[in-house]
mmCIF file of C-alpha atoms and ligand atoms in Angstrom:
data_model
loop_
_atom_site.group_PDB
_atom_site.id
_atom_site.type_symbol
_atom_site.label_atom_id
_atom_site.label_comp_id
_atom_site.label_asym_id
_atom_site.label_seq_id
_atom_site.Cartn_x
_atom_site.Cartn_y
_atom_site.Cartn_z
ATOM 1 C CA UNK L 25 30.110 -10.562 -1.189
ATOM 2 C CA UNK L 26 28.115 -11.620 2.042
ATOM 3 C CA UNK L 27 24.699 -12.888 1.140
ATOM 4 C CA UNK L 28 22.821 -9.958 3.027
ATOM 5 C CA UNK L 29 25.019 -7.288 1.127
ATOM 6 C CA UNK L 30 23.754 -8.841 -1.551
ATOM 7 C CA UNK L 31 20.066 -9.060 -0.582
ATOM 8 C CA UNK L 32 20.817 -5.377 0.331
ATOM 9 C CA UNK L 33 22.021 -4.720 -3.184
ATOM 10 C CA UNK L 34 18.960 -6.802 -4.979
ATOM 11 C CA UNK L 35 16.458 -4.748 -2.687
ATOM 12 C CA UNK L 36 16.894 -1.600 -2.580
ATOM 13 C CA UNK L 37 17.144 -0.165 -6.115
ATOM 14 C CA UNK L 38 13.052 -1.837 -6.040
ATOM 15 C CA UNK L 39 12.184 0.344 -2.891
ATOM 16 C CA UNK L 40 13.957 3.391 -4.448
ATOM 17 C CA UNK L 41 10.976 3.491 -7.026
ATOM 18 C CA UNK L 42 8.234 3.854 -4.352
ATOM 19 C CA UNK L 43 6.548 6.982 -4.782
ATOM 20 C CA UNK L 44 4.820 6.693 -1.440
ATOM 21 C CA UNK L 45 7.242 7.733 1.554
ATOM 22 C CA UNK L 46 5.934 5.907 3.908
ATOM 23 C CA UNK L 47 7.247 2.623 3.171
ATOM 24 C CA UNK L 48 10.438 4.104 1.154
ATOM 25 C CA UNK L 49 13.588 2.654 1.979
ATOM 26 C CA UNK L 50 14.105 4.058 5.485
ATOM 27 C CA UNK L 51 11.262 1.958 6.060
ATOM 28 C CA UNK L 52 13.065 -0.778 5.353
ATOM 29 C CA UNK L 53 15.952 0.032 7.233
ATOM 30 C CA UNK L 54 14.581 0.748 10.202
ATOM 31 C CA UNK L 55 12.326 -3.102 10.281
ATOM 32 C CA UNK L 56 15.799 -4.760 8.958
ATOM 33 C CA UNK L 57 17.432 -2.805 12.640
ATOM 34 C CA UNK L 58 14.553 -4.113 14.716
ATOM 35 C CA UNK L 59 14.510 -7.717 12.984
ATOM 36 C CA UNK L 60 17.997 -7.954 14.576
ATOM 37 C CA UNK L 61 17.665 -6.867 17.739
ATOM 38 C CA UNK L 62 14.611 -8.625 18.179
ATOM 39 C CA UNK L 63 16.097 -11.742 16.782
ATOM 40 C CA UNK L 64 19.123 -11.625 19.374
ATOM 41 C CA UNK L 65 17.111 -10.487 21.974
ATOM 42 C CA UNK L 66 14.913 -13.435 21.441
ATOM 43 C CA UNK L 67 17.817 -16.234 20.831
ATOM 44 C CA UNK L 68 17.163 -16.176 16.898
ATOM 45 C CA UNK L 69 19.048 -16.691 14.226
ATOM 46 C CA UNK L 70 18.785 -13.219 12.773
ATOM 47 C CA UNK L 71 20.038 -14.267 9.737
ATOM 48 C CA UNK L 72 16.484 -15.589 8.108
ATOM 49 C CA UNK L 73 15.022 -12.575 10.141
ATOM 50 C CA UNK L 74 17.261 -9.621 8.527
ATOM 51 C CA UNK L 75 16.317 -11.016 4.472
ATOM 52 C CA UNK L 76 12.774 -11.222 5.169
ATOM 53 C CA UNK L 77 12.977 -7.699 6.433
ATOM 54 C CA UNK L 78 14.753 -6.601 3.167
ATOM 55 C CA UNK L 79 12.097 -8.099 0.648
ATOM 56 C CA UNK L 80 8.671 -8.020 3.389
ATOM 57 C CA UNK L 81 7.743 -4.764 1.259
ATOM 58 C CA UNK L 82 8.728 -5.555 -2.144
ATOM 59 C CA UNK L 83 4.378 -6.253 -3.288
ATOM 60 C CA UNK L 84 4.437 -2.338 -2.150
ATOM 61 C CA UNK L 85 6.003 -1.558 -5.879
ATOM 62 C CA UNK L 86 3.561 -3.481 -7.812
ATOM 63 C CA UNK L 87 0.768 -2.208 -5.342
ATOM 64 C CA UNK L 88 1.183 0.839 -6.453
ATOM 65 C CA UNK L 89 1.594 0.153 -9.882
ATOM 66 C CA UNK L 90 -1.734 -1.611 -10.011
ATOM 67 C CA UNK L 91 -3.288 1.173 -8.345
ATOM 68 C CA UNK L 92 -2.029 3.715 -11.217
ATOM 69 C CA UNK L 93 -3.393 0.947 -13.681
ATOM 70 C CA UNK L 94 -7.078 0.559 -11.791
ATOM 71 C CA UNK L 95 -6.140 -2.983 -11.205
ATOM 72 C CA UNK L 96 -7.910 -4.836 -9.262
ATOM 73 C CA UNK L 97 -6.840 -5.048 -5.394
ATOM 74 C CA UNK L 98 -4.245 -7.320 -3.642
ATOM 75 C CA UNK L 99 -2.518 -6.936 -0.599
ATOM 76 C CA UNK L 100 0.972 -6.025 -1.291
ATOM 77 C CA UNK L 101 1.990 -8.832 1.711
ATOM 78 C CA UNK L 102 0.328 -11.093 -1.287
ATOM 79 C CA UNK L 103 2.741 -9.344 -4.072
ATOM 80 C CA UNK L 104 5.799 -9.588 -2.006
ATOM 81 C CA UNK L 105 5.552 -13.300 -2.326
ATOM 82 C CA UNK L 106 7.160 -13.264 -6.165
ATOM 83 C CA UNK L 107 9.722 -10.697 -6.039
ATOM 84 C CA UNK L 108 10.981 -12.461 -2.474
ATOM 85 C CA UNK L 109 11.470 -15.673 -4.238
ATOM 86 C CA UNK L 110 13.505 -14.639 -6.981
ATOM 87 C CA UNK L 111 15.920 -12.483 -4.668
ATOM 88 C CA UNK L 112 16.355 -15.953 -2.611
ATOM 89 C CA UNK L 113 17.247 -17.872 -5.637
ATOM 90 C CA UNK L 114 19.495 -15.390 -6.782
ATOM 91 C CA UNK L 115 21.177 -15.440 -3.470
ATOM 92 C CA UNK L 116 21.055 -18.710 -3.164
ATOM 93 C CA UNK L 117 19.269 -19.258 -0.168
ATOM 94 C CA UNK L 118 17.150 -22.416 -0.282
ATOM 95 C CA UNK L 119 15.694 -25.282 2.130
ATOM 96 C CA UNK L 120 13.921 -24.263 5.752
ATOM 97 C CA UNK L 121 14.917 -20.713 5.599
ATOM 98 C CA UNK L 122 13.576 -20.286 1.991
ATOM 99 C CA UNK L 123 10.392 -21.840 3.413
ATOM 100 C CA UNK L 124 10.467 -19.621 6.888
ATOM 101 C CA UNK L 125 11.453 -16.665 4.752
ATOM 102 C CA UNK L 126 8.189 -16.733 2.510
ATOM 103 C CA UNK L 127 5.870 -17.715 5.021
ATOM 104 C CA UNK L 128 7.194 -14.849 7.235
ATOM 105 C CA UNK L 129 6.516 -12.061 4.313
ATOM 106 C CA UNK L 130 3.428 -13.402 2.799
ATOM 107 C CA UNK L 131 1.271 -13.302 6.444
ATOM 108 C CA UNK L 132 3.581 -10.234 7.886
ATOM 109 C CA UNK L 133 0.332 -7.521 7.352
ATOM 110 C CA UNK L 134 -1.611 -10.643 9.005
ATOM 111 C CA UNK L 135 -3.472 -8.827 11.575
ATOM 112 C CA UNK L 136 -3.352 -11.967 13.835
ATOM 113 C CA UNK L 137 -0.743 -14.637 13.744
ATOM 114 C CA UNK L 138 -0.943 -17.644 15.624
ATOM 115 C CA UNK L 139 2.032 -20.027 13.859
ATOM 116 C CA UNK L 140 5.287 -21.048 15.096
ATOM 117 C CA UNK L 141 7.523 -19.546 12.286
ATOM 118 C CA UNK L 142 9.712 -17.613 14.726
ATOM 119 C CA UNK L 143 10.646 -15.691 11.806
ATOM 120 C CA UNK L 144 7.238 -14.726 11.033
ATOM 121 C CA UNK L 145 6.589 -13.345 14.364
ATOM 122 C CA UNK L 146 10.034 -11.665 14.673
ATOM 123 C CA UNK L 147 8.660 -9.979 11.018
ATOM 124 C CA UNK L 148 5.778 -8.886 12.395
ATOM 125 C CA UNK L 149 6.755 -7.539 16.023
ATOM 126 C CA UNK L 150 9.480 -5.312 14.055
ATOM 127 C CA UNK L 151 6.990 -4.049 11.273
ATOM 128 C CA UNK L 152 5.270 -2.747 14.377
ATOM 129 C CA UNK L 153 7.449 -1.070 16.194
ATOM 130 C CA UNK L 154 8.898 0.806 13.537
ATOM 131 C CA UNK L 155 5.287 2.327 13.137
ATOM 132 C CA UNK L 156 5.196 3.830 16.463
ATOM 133 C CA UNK L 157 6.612 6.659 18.612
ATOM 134 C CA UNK L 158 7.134 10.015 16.667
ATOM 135 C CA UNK L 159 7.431 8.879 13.132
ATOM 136 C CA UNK L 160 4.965 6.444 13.867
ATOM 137 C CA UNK L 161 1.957 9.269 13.966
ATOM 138 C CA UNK L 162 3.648 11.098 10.711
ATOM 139 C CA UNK L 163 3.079 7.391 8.690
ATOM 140 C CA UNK L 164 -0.519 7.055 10.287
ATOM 141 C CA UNK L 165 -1.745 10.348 9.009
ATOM 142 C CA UNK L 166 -0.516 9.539 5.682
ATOM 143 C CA UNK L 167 -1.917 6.179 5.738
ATOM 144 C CA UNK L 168 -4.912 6.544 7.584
ATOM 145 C CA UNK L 169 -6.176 10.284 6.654
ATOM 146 C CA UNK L 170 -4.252 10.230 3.112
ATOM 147 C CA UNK L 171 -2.615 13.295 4.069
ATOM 148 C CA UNK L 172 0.643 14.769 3.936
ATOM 149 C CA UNK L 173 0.695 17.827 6.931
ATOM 150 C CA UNK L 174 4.198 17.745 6.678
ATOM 151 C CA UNK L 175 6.468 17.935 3.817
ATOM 152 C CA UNK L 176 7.654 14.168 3.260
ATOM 153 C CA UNK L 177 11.186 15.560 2.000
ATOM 154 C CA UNK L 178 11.509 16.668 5.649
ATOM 155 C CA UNK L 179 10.279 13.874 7.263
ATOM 156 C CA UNK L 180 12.574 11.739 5.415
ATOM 157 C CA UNK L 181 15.942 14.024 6.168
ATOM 158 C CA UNK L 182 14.943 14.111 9.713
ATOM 159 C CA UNK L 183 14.018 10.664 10.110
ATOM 160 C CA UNK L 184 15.877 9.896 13.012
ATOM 161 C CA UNK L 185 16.015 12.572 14.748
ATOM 162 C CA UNK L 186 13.204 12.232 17.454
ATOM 163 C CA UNK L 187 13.617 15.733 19.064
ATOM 164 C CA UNK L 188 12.453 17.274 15.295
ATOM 165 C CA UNK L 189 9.918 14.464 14.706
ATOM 166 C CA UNK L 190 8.165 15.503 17.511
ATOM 167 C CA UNK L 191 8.287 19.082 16.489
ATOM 168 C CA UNK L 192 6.339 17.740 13.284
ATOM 169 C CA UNK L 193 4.274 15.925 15.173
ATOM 170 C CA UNK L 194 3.186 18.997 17.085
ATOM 171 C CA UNK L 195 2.853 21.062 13.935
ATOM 172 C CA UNK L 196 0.552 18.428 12.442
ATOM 173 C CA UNK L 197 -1.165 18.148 15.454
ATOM 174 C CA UNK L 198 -2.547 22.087 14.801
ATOM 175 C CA UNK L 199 -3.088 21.569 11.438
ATOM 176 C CA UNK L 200 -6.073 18.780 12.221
ATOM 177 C CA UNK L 201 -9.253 20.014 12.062
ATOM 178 C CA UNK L 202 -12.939 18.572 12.630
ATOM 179 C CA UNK L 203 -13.966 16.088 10.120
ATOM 180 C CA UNK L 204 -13.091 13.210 8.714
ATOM 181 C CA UNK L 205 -8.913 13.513 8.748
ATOM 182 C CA UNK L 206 -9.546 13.630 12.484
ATOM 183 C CA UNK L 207 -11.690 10.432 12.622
ATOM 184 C CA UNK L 208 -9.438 8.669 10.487
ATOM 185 C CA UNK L 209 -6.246 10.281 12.206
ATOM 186 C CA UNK L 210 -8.028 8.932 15.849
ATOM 187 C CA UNK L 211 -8.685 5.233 13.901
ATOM 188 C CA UNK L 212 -5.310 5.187 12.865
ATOM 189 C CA UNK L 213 -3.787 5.954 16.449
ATOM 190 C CA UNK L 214 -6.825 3.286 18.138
ATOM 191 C CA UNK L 215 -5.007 0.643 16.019
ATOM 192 C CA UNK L 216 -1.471 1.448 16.328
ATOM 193 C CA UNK L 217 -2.352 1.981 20.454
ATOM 194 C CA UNK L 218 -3.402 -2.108 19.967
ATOM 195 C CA UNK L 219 -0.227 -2.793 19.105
ATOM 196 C CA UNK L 220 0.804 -3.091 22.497
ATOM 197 C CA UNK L 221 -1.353 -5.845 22.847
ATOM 198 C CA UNK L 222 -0.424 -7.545 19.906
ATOM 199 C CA UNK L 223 3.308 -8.199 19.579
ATOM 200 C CA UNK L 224 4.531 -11.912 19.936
ATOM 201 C CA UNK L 225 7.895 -11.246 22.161
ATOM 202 C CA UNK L 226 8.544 -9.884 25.531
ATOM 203 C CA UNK L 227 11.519 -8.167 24.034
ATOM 204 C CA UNK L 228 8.895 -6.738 21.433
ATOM 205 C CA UNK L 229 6.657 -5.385 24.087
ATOM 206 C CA UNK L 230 9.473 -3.735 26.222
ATOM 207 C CA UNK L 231 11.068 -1.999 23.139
ATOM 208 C CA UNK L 232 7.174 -0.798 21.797
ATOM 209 C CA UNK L 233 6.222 0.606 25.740
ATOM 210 C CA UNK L 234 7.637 4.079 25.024
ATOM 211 C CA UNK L 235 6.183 4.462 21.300
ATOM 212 C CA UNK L 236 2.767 3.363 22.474
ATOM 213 C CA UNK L 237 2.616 5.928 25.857
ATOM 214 C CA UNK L 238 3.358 8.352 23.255
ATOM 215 C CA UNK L 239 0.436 8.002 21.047
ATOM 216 C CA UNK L 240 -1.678 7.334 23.271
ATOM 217 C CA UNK L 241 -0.931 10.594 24.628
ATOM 218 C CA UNK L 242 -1.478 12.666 21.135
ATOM 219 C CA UNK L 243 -4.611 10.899 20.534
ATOM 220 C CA UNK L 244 -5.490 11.966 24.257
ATOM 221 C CA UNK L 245 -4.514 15.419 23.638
ATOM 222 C CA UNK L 246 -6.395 15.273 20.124
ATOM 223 C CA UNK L 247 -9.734 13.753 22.319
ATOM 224 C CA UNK L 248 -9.415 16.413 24.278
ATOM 225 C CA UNK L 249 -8.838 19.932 22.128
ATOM 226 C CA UNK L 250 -12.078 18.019 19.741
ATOM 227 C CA UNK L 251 -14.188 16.005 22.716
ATOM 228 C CA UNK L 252 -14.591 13.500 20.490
HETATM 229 FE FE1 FE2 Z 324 3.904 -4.372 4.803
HETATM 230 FE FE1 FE2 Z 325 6.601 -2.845 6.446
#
């Protein structure tokens, strides 16, 4: 079997037991697609790029699990470190790209990273992306306001389909009132609208231009209806 069919394999049966939706296994899919592009757009090997895309989340299970337990608090980026290790020994991938491949998930929720690991920054410029446009508000409100406006089971079925996304979008959009959803809704979009000034590649930038215009235009629109 081809080493990333067998990342693929190791992976996702760990992401399948997220209860949060957010960064469920379409999640995963969708940074793993980006990681590529990126990677090729940029004159990568995508290789090292693709497997840390597959395990970047894996501290997300144990996150949550320490939550439920009233453990004490670590970044999940932190807790990806072990379980990414022991899918890259079982795999059998050792040497720079082991080394690339842990650096690049243990600082991808870095909010700045200044380090040469290409992989790293290839990480990071995907995670990104895939948080913006459409989908990209449904995951802030959940993340940000701790909300669910729309039913995740939908969100999830219709996950790539843009023209129903931003039908959700629109719905949830109604369903925010004055308070502190709405500040927390606005935070979330203020930070994800930084992106643009964040990512590492050109390719990066180019590919985020459209999912950045369009938040920027919701939170806008939600300035607007509140005056905020
Ligand atoms: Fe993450
Ligand atoms: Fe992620």
């Amino acid at each position: 079997m081809e080493i990333l069919e067998k990342v693929r394999e190791l992976v996702k049966p760990q992401y399948d037991k997220l209860g949060c939706w957010i960064h469920s296994w379409m999640h995963i899919e969708d940074v793993v697609k980006f990681s590529r592009e990126l990677a090729e757009l940029e004159g990568i090997d995508p290789f090292p790029c693709i497997v840390a895309a597959y395990c970047h989340d894996l501290g997300r299970i144990e996150e949550e699990l320490r939550e439920l337990r009233g453990d004490l608090y670590l970044p999940h980026a932190l807790l990806s470190i072990e379980p990414t290790i022991d899918v890259l020994k079982e795999v059998g991938i050792f040497g720079v790209n082991f080394a690339k491949i842990v650096e690049a998930v243990a600082v991808h929720s870095y909010r700045v990273y200044e380090g040469n690991n290409e992989v790293a920054r290839i990480l990071q410029d995907a995670d990104k992306l895939v948080g913006l446009g459409p989908r990209g508000f449904l995951d802030l409100i959940k993340h940000f306001g701790k909300e669910d406006l729309i039913d995740p089971q939908e969100i999830i079925k219709h996950a790539r389909d843009k023209e129903k996304l931003r039908g959700f979008d629109k719905i949830a959009m109604e369903k925010i009132k004055q308070g502190l959803l709405l500040e927390n809704v606005i935070k979330g979009l203020n930070i994800k609208i930084e992106y643009a000034n964040m990512f590492h590649a050109d390719s990066a930038k180019q590919l985020g231009k459209e999912g950045v215009e369009y938040l920027k235009n919701i939170r806008d629109q939600l300035i607007f209806k509140f005056g905020v």
